[in-house]
Amino acid sequence: MKPPLISIIVPTYNQEKYLGRCLRSLLSMNFPREDYEIIVINDSSTDHTKTVLHAFIDEIRLIENKKNIGLPASLNIGLKEARGRFFIRVDSDDYVHAEYINILSMHLLINGEIDAACCDYNLVDEDERILSRQKWLEEPIGCGIMFRIDDIIKLGLYDEQMLFNEDKDLLIRFLDRHNIYNIPLPLYRYRRHENNITNNKNEMNEYLDKLKKKHKSSRYLKTVIK
């Protein structure tokens, strides 16, 4: 059996409320099912995440962490298991447009000069009402971007010490060597809710300071941190 073109990595921790919606959107995309894989890393959830995942067990590759190891380490486990040429991340409380991977992968397949392709996104609330349309180039996120997986491996994957802002850290390292092409279509749905990890302001600020110190000499620091 040929390997998939795209590996979608979905890290999850205690997102029983939104996980099903996320996976249904991934399984409903306008793209040949045999050409993409969905790798879910359950980071030792303590809610009913396992029960939700059981309903999709025939459609996903499930990795169960024996203990909670954090988001970047979970993403790295998924990357090491990935079989695709391209990698894209989807957070388990978000969901996507049916053309999400089709349009992003088309650009990477047709144009070898593009190292990664990103898309704009809609900010939505718990009831999936659109709050605003966000331009990726103005407010970059780690999920609205498709990479060539070999480039991410050469970068050394995610920094597992960067428990917050791990996506911004990866983007800065990536931009130091590569380019990103923006597709001005809102193909990703970024959900705002009371349990968003970004609501933890103290932790976010702590790791933002670490990010600034780590990349103080990078010309892309201000590009990624708005």
mmCIF file of C-alpha atoms in Angstrom:
data_model
loop_
_atom_site.group_PDB
_atom_site.id
_atom_site.type_symbol
_atom_site.label_atom_id
_atom_site.label_comp_id
_atom_site.label_asym_id
_atom_site.label_seq_id
_atom_site.Cartn_x
_atom_site.Cartn_y
_atom_site.Cartn_z
ATOM 1 C CA MET A 1 0.000 0.000 0.000
ATOM 2 C CA LYS A 2 1.401 3.397 -0.978
ATOM 3 C CA PRO A 3 2.129 5.878 1.814
ATOM 4 C CA PRO A 4 -0.216 8.861 2.242
ATOM 5 C CA LEU A 5 0.687 12.237 0.797
ATOM 6 C CA ILE A 6 -0.342 14.153 3.922
ATOM 7 C CA SER A 7 -0.047 13.447 7.629
ATOM 8 C CA ILE A 8 -2.520 15.364 9.783
ATOM 9 C CA ILE A 9 -1.404 15.414 13.407
ATOM 10 C CA VAL A 10 -4.005 16.051 16.092
ATOM 11 C CA PRO A 11 -2.673 16.389 19.649
ATOM 12 C CA THR A 12 -5.386 16.227 22.286
ATOM 13 C CA TYR A 13 -5.724 16.626 26.024
ATOM 14 C CA ASN A 14 -9.113 16.762 27.756
ATOM 15 C CA GLN A 15 -11.069 18.012 24.740
ATOM 16 C CA GLU A 16 -13.982 15.553 24.826
ATOM 17 C CA LYS A 17 -16.432 18.376 24.077
ATOM 18 C CA TYR A 18 -14.865 19.401 20.755
ATOM 19 C CA LEU A 19 -12.809 16.417 19.585
ATOM 20 C CA GLY A 20 -15.615 14.686 17.696
ATOM 21 C CA ARG A 21 -16.363 17.821 15.668
ATOM 22 C CA CYS A 22 -12.684 18.136 14.833
ATOM 23 C CA LEU A 23 -12.339 14.569 13.583
ATOM 24 C CA ARG A 24 -15.598 14.642 11.631
ATOM 25 C CA SER A 25 -14.375 17.689 9.738
ATOM 26 C CA LEU A 26 -11.118 15.918 8.902
ATOM 27 C CA LEU A 27 -12.934 12.848 7.656
ATOM 28 C CA SER A 28 -15.273 14.950 5.493
ATOM 29 C CA MET A 29 -12.659 16.741 3.421
ATOM 30 C CA ASN A 30 -12.738 16.801 -0.362
ATOM 31 C CA PHE A 31 -9.579 14.772 -0.739
ATOM 32 C CA PRO A 32 -8.966 11.071 -1.462
ATOM 33 C CA ARG A 33 -9.099 9.325 1.907
ATOM 34 C CA GLU A 34 -6.201 7.019 1.044
ATOM 35 C CA ASP A 35 -3.968 10.047 0.442
ATOM 36 C CA TYR A 36 -4.039 11.395 3.984
ATOM 37 C CA GLU A 37 -3.656 9.928 7.449
ATOM 38 C CA ILE A 38 -4.943 11.284 10.744
ATOM 39 C CA ILE A 39 -2.594 10.704 13.674
ATOM 40 C CA VAL A 40 -4.145 11.484 17.055
ATOM 41 C CA ILE A 41 -1.911 11.708 20.117
ATOM 42 C CA ASN A 42 -3.893 11.443 23.343
ATOM 43 C CA ASP A 43 -1.690 13.065 25.971
ATOM 44 C CA SER A 44 -3.027 11.002 28.875
ATOM 45 C CA SER A 45 -6.417 12.767 29.031
ATOM 46 C CA THR A 46 -8.395 12.446 32.243
ATOM 47 C CA ASP A 47 -11.856 13.166 30.799
ATOM 48 C CA HIS A 48 -13.862 11.072 28.275
ATOM 49 C CA THR A 49 -11.494 11.689 25.376
ATOM 50 C CA LYS A 50 -10.832 7.943 25.045
ATOM 51 C CA THR A 51 -14.547 7.268 24.631
ATOM 52 C CA VAL A 52 -14.783 9.832 21.831
ATOM 53 C CA LEU A 53 -11.722 8.410 20.100
ATOM 54 C CA HIS A 54 -13.134 4.907 20.210
ATOM 55 C CA ALA A 55 -15.888 5.991 17.783
ATOM 56 C CA PHE A 56 -13.221 6.907 15.216
ATOM 57 C CA ILE A 57 -10.742 4.115 15.886
ATOM 58 C CA ASP A 58 -11.069 2.614 12.392
ATOM 59 C CA GLU A 59 -10.281 5.935 10.725
ATOM 60 C CA ILE A 60 -7.346 7.228 12.748
ATOM 61 C CA ARG A 61 -3.904 6.190 13.919
ATOM 62 C CA LEU A 62 -4.124 6.539 17.697
ATOM 63 C CA ILE A 63 -1.127 7.011 19.962
ATOM 64 C CA GLU A 64 -1.756 6.921 23.716
ATOM 65 C CA ASN A 65 0.816 8.650 25.907
ATOM 66 C CA LYS A 66 1.265 6.735 29.158
ATOM 67 C CA LYS A 67 1.748 10.017 30.991
ATOM 68 C CA ASN A 68 1.129 13.663 30.206
ATOM 69 C CA ILE A 69 4.215 14.957 28.382
ATOM 70 C CA GLY A 70 2.981 18.245 26.961
ATOM 71 C CA LEU A 71 2.038 19.585 23.555
ATOM 72 C CA PRO A 72 5.400 19.897 21.758
ATOM 73 C CA ALA A 73 6.559 16.428 22.829
ATOM 74 C CA SER A 74 3.238 14.959 21.701
ATOM 75 C CA LEU A 75 3.562 16.677 18.326
ATOM 76 C CA ASN A 76 7.063 15.257 17.937
ATOM 77 C CA ILE A 77 5.785 11.754 18.594
ATOM 78 C CA GLY A 78 3.261 12.257 15.820
ATOM 79 C CA LEU A 79 5.912 13.598 13.451
ATOM 80 C CA LYS A 80 8.166 10.613 14.066
ATOM 81 C CA GLU A 81 5.259 8.313 13.199
ATOM 82 C CA ALA A 82 4.132 10.294 10.150
ATOM 83 C CA ARG A 83 4.374 8.653 6.729
ATOM 84 C CA GLY A 84 3.348 11.599 4.555
ATOM 85 C CA ARG A 85 5.409 14.012 2.456
ATOM 86 C CA PHE A 86 3.526 16.950 3.945
ATOM 87 C CA PHE A 87 2.606 17.652 7.558
ATOM 88 C CA ILE A 88 -0.196 19.778 8.937
ATOM 89 C CA ARG A 89 -1.379 20.254 12.507
ATOM 90 C CA VAL A 90 -4.976 20.558 13.658
ATOM 91 C CA ASP A 91 -5.779 21.251 17.306
ATOM 92 C CA SER A 92 -8.503 19.030 18.722
ATOM 93 C CA ASP A 93 -10.837 21.888 19.688
ATOM 94 C CA ASP A 94 -10.767 23.329 16.168
ATOM 95 C CA TYR A 95 -12.160 22.171 12.825
ATOM 96 C CA VAL A 96 -11.541 22.787 9.143
ATOM 97 C CA HIS A 97 -13.119 23.625 5.774
ATOM 98 C CA ALA A 98 -13.692 20.724 3.384
ATOM 99 C CA GLU A 99 -11.012 22.101 1.000
ATOM 100 C CA TYR A 100 -8.405 22.646 3.731
ATOM 101 C CA ILE A 101 -5.719 20.146 2.731
ATOM 102 C CA ASN A 102 -6.716 20.068 -0.925
ATOM 103 C CA ILE A 103 -5.869 23.711 -1.558
ATOM 104 C CA LEU A 104 -2.779 23.814 0.664
ATOM 105 C CA SER A 105 -1.259 20.635 -0.793
ATOM 106 C CA MET A 106 -2.018 21.745 -4.365
ATOM 107 C CA HIS A 107 0.295 24.717 -3.943
ATOM 108 C CA LEU A 108 3.112 22.579 -2.552
ATOM 109 C CA LEU A 109 2.730 19.948 -5.272
ATOM 110 C CA ILE A 110 2.639 22.360 -8.192
ATOM 111 C CA ASN A 111 5.249 24.867 -7.040
ATOM 112 C CA GLY A 112 8.501 23.410 -5.750
ATOM 113 C CA GLU A 113 9.716 26.903 -4.840
ATOM 114 C CA ILE A 114 7.146 27.063 -2.024
ATOM 115 C CA ASP A 115 8.499 25.571 1.224
ATOM 116 C CA ALA A 116 5.212 25.849 3.141
ATOM 117 C CA ALA A 117 1.677 27.066 2.475
ATOM 118 C CA CYS A 118 -0.533 28.836 5.002
ATOM 119 C CA CYS A 119 -4.155 29.934 4.944
ATOM 120 C CA ASP A 120 -6.271 32.510 6.714
ATOM 121 C CA TYR A 121 -8.764 31.416 9.354
ATOM 122 C CA ASN A 122 -12.055 32.238 10.995
ATOM 123 C CA LEU A 123 -12.194 32.823 14.718
ATOM 124 C CA VAL A 124 -15.334 31.096 16.013
ATOM 125 C CA ASP A 125 -17.049 30.760 19.381
ATOM 126 C CA GLU A 126 -18.228 27.628 21.189
ATOM 127 C CA ASP A 127 -21.368 27.514 19.037
ATOM 128 C CA GLU A 128 -19.351 27.887 15.814
ATOM 129 C CA ARG A 129 -20.506 31.421 15.162
ATOM 130 C CA ILE A 130 -17.886 33.389 13.253
ATOM 131 C CA LEU A 131 -16.404 36.130 15.420
ATOM 132 C CA SER A 132 -13.910 37.468 12.899
ATOM 133 C CA ARG A 133 -11.807 36.589 9.906
ATOM 134 C CA GLN A 134 -8.094 36.558 10.661
ATOM 135 C CA LYS A 135 -5.297 37.053 8.163
ATOM 136 C CA TRP A 136 -2.553 34.522 8.839
ATOM 137 C CA LEU A 137 0.193 36.968 7.888
ATOM 138 C CA GLU A 138 -1.079 39.399 10.533
ATOM 139 C CA GLU A 139 -1.931 36.843 13.251
ATOM 140 C CA PRO A 140 0.028 33.633 12.477
ATOM 141 C CA ILE A 141 -0.990 30.365 14.133
ATOM 142 C CA GLY A 142 0.672 26.963 14.057
ATOM 143 C CA CYS A 143 -2.342 25.136 12.657
ATOM 144 C CA GLY A 144 -3.068 27.005 9.442
ATOM 145 C CA ILE A 145 0.125 25.930 7.711
ATOM 146 C CA MET A 146 1.285 22.894 5.728
ATOM 147 C CA PHE A 147 4.976 22.010 5.750
ATOM 148 C CA ARG A 148 7.159 19.677 3.756
ATOM 149 C CA ILE A 149 7.879 17.172 6.501
ATOM 150 C CA ASP A 150 11.567 16.751 5.618
ATOM 151 C CA ASP A 151 12.119 20.445 6.357
ATOM 152 C CA ILE A 152 10.623 20.087 9.831
ATOM 153 C CA ILE A 153 12.769 17.045 10.563
ATOM 154 C CA LYS A 154 15.901 18.945 9.514
ATOM 155 C CA LEU A 155 14.914 21.786 11.851
ATOM 156 C CA GLY A 156 14.913 19.350 14.774
ATOM 157 C CA LEU A 157 11.111 19.197 15.203
ATOM 158 C CA TYR A 158 9.382 21.139 17.995
ATOM 159 C CA ASP A 159 11.355 22.376 20.996
ATOM 160 C CA GLU A 160 9.996 20.181 23.800
ATOM 161 C CA GLN A 161 11.091 22.697 26.426
ATOM 162 C CA MET A 162 8.821 25.327 24.902
ATOM 163 C CA LEU A 163 5.576 24.207 26.556
ATOM 164 C CA PHE A 164 3.782 27.340 25.349
ATOM 165 C CA ASN A 165 4.427 29.266 22.111
ATOM 166 C CA GLU A 166 5.924 26.121 20.588
ATOM 167 C CA ASP A 167 4.326 27.035 17.247
ATOM 168 C CA LYS A 168 5.908 30.486 17.220
ATOM 169 C CA ASP A 169 9.295 28.996 18.067
ATOM 170 C CA LEU A 170 9.023 26.568 15.147
ATOM 171 C CA LEU A 171 7.896 29.323 12.785
ATOM 172 C CA ILE A 172 10.844 31.564 13.629
ATOM 173 C CA ARG A 173 13.302 28.713 13.067
ATOM 174 C CA PHE A 174 11.515 27.788 9.843
ATOM 175 C CA LEU A 175 11.496 31.343 8.453
ATOM 176 C CA ASP A 176 15.231 31.674 9.098
ATOM 177 C CA ARG A 177 15.727 29.070 6.329
ATOM 178 C CA HIS A 178 12.522 28.816 4.318
ATOM 179 C CA ASN A 179 9.612 30.701 2.802
ATOM 180 C CA ILE A 180 5.866 30.510 3.470
ATOM 181 C CA TYR A 181 3.244 31.264 0.839
ATOM 182 C CA ASN A 182 -0.058 32.697 2.042
ATOM 183 C CA ILE A 183 -3.383 31.647 0.527
ATOM 184 C CA PRO A 184 -5.957 34.323 1.459
ATOM 185 C CA LEU A 185 -8.800 31.892 2.103
ATOM 186 C CA PRO A 186 -10.230 31.197 5.598
ATOM 187 C CA LEU A 187 -9.923 27.402 5.536
ATOM 188 C CA TYR A 188 -9.279 26.855 9.249
ATOM 189 C CA ARG A 189 -11.678 27.360 12.165
ATOM 190 C CA TYR A 190 -9.959 28.495 15.348
ATOM 191 C CA ARG A 191 -12.324 28.026 18.267
ATOM 192 C CA ARG A 192 -12.342 30.432 21.213
ATOM 193 C CA HIS A 193 -13.606 28.969 24.494
ATOM 194 C CA GLU A 194 -12.974 29.233 28.208
ATOM 195 C CA ASN A 195 -10.501 26.331 28.262
ATOM 196 C CA ASN A 196 -8.192 27.577 25.500
ATOM 197 C CA ILE A 197 -4.585 27.008 26.463
ATOM 198 C CA THR A 198 -3.884 30.611 25.441
ATOM 199 C CA ASN A 199 -6.096 31.787 28.325
ATOM 200 C CA ASN A 200 -3.296 30.925 30.743
ATOM 201 C CA LYS A 201 -1.753 34.384 30.590
ATOM 202 C CA ASN A 202 0.965 33.843 33.197
ATOM 203 C CA GLU A 203 2.352 30.771 31.460
ATOM 204 C CA MET A 204 2.004 32.373 28.035
ATOM 205 C CA ASN A 205 3.935 35.449 29.138
ATOM 206 C CA GLU A 206 6.638 33.344 30.788
ATOM 207 C CA TYR A 207 7.269 31.394 27.606
ATOM 208 C CA LEU A 208 6.947 34.507 25.479
ATOM 209 C CA ASP A 209 9.914 35.922 27.400
ATOM 210 C CA LYS A 210 11.810 32.680 26.776
ATOM 211 C CA LEU A 211 10.961 32.889 23.093
ATOM 212 C CA LYS A 212 12.262 36.464 22.862
ATOM 213 C CA LYS A 213 15.515 35.529 24.576
ATOM 214 C CA LYS A 214 16.013 32.456 22.416
ATOM 215 C CA HIS A 215 15.454 34.337 19.156
ATOM 216 C CA LYS A 216 16.594 37.848 20.045
ATOM 217 C CA SER A 217 18.899 37.945 17.015
ATOM 218 C CA SER A 218 16.321 36.640 14.529
ATOM 219 C CA ARG A 219 14.853 39.147 12.086
ATOM 220 C CA TYR A 220 11.629 37.132 12.124
ATOM 221 C CA LEU A 221 10.880 37.577 15.824
ATOM 222 C CA LYS A 222 8.628 40.593 15.206
ATOM 223 C CA THR A 223 7.006 38.843 12.252
ATOM 224 C CA VAL A 224 5.755 36.016 14.445
ATOM 225 C CA ILE A 225 5.082 37.984 17.649
ATOM 226 C CA LYS A 226 2.567 40.731 16.957
#
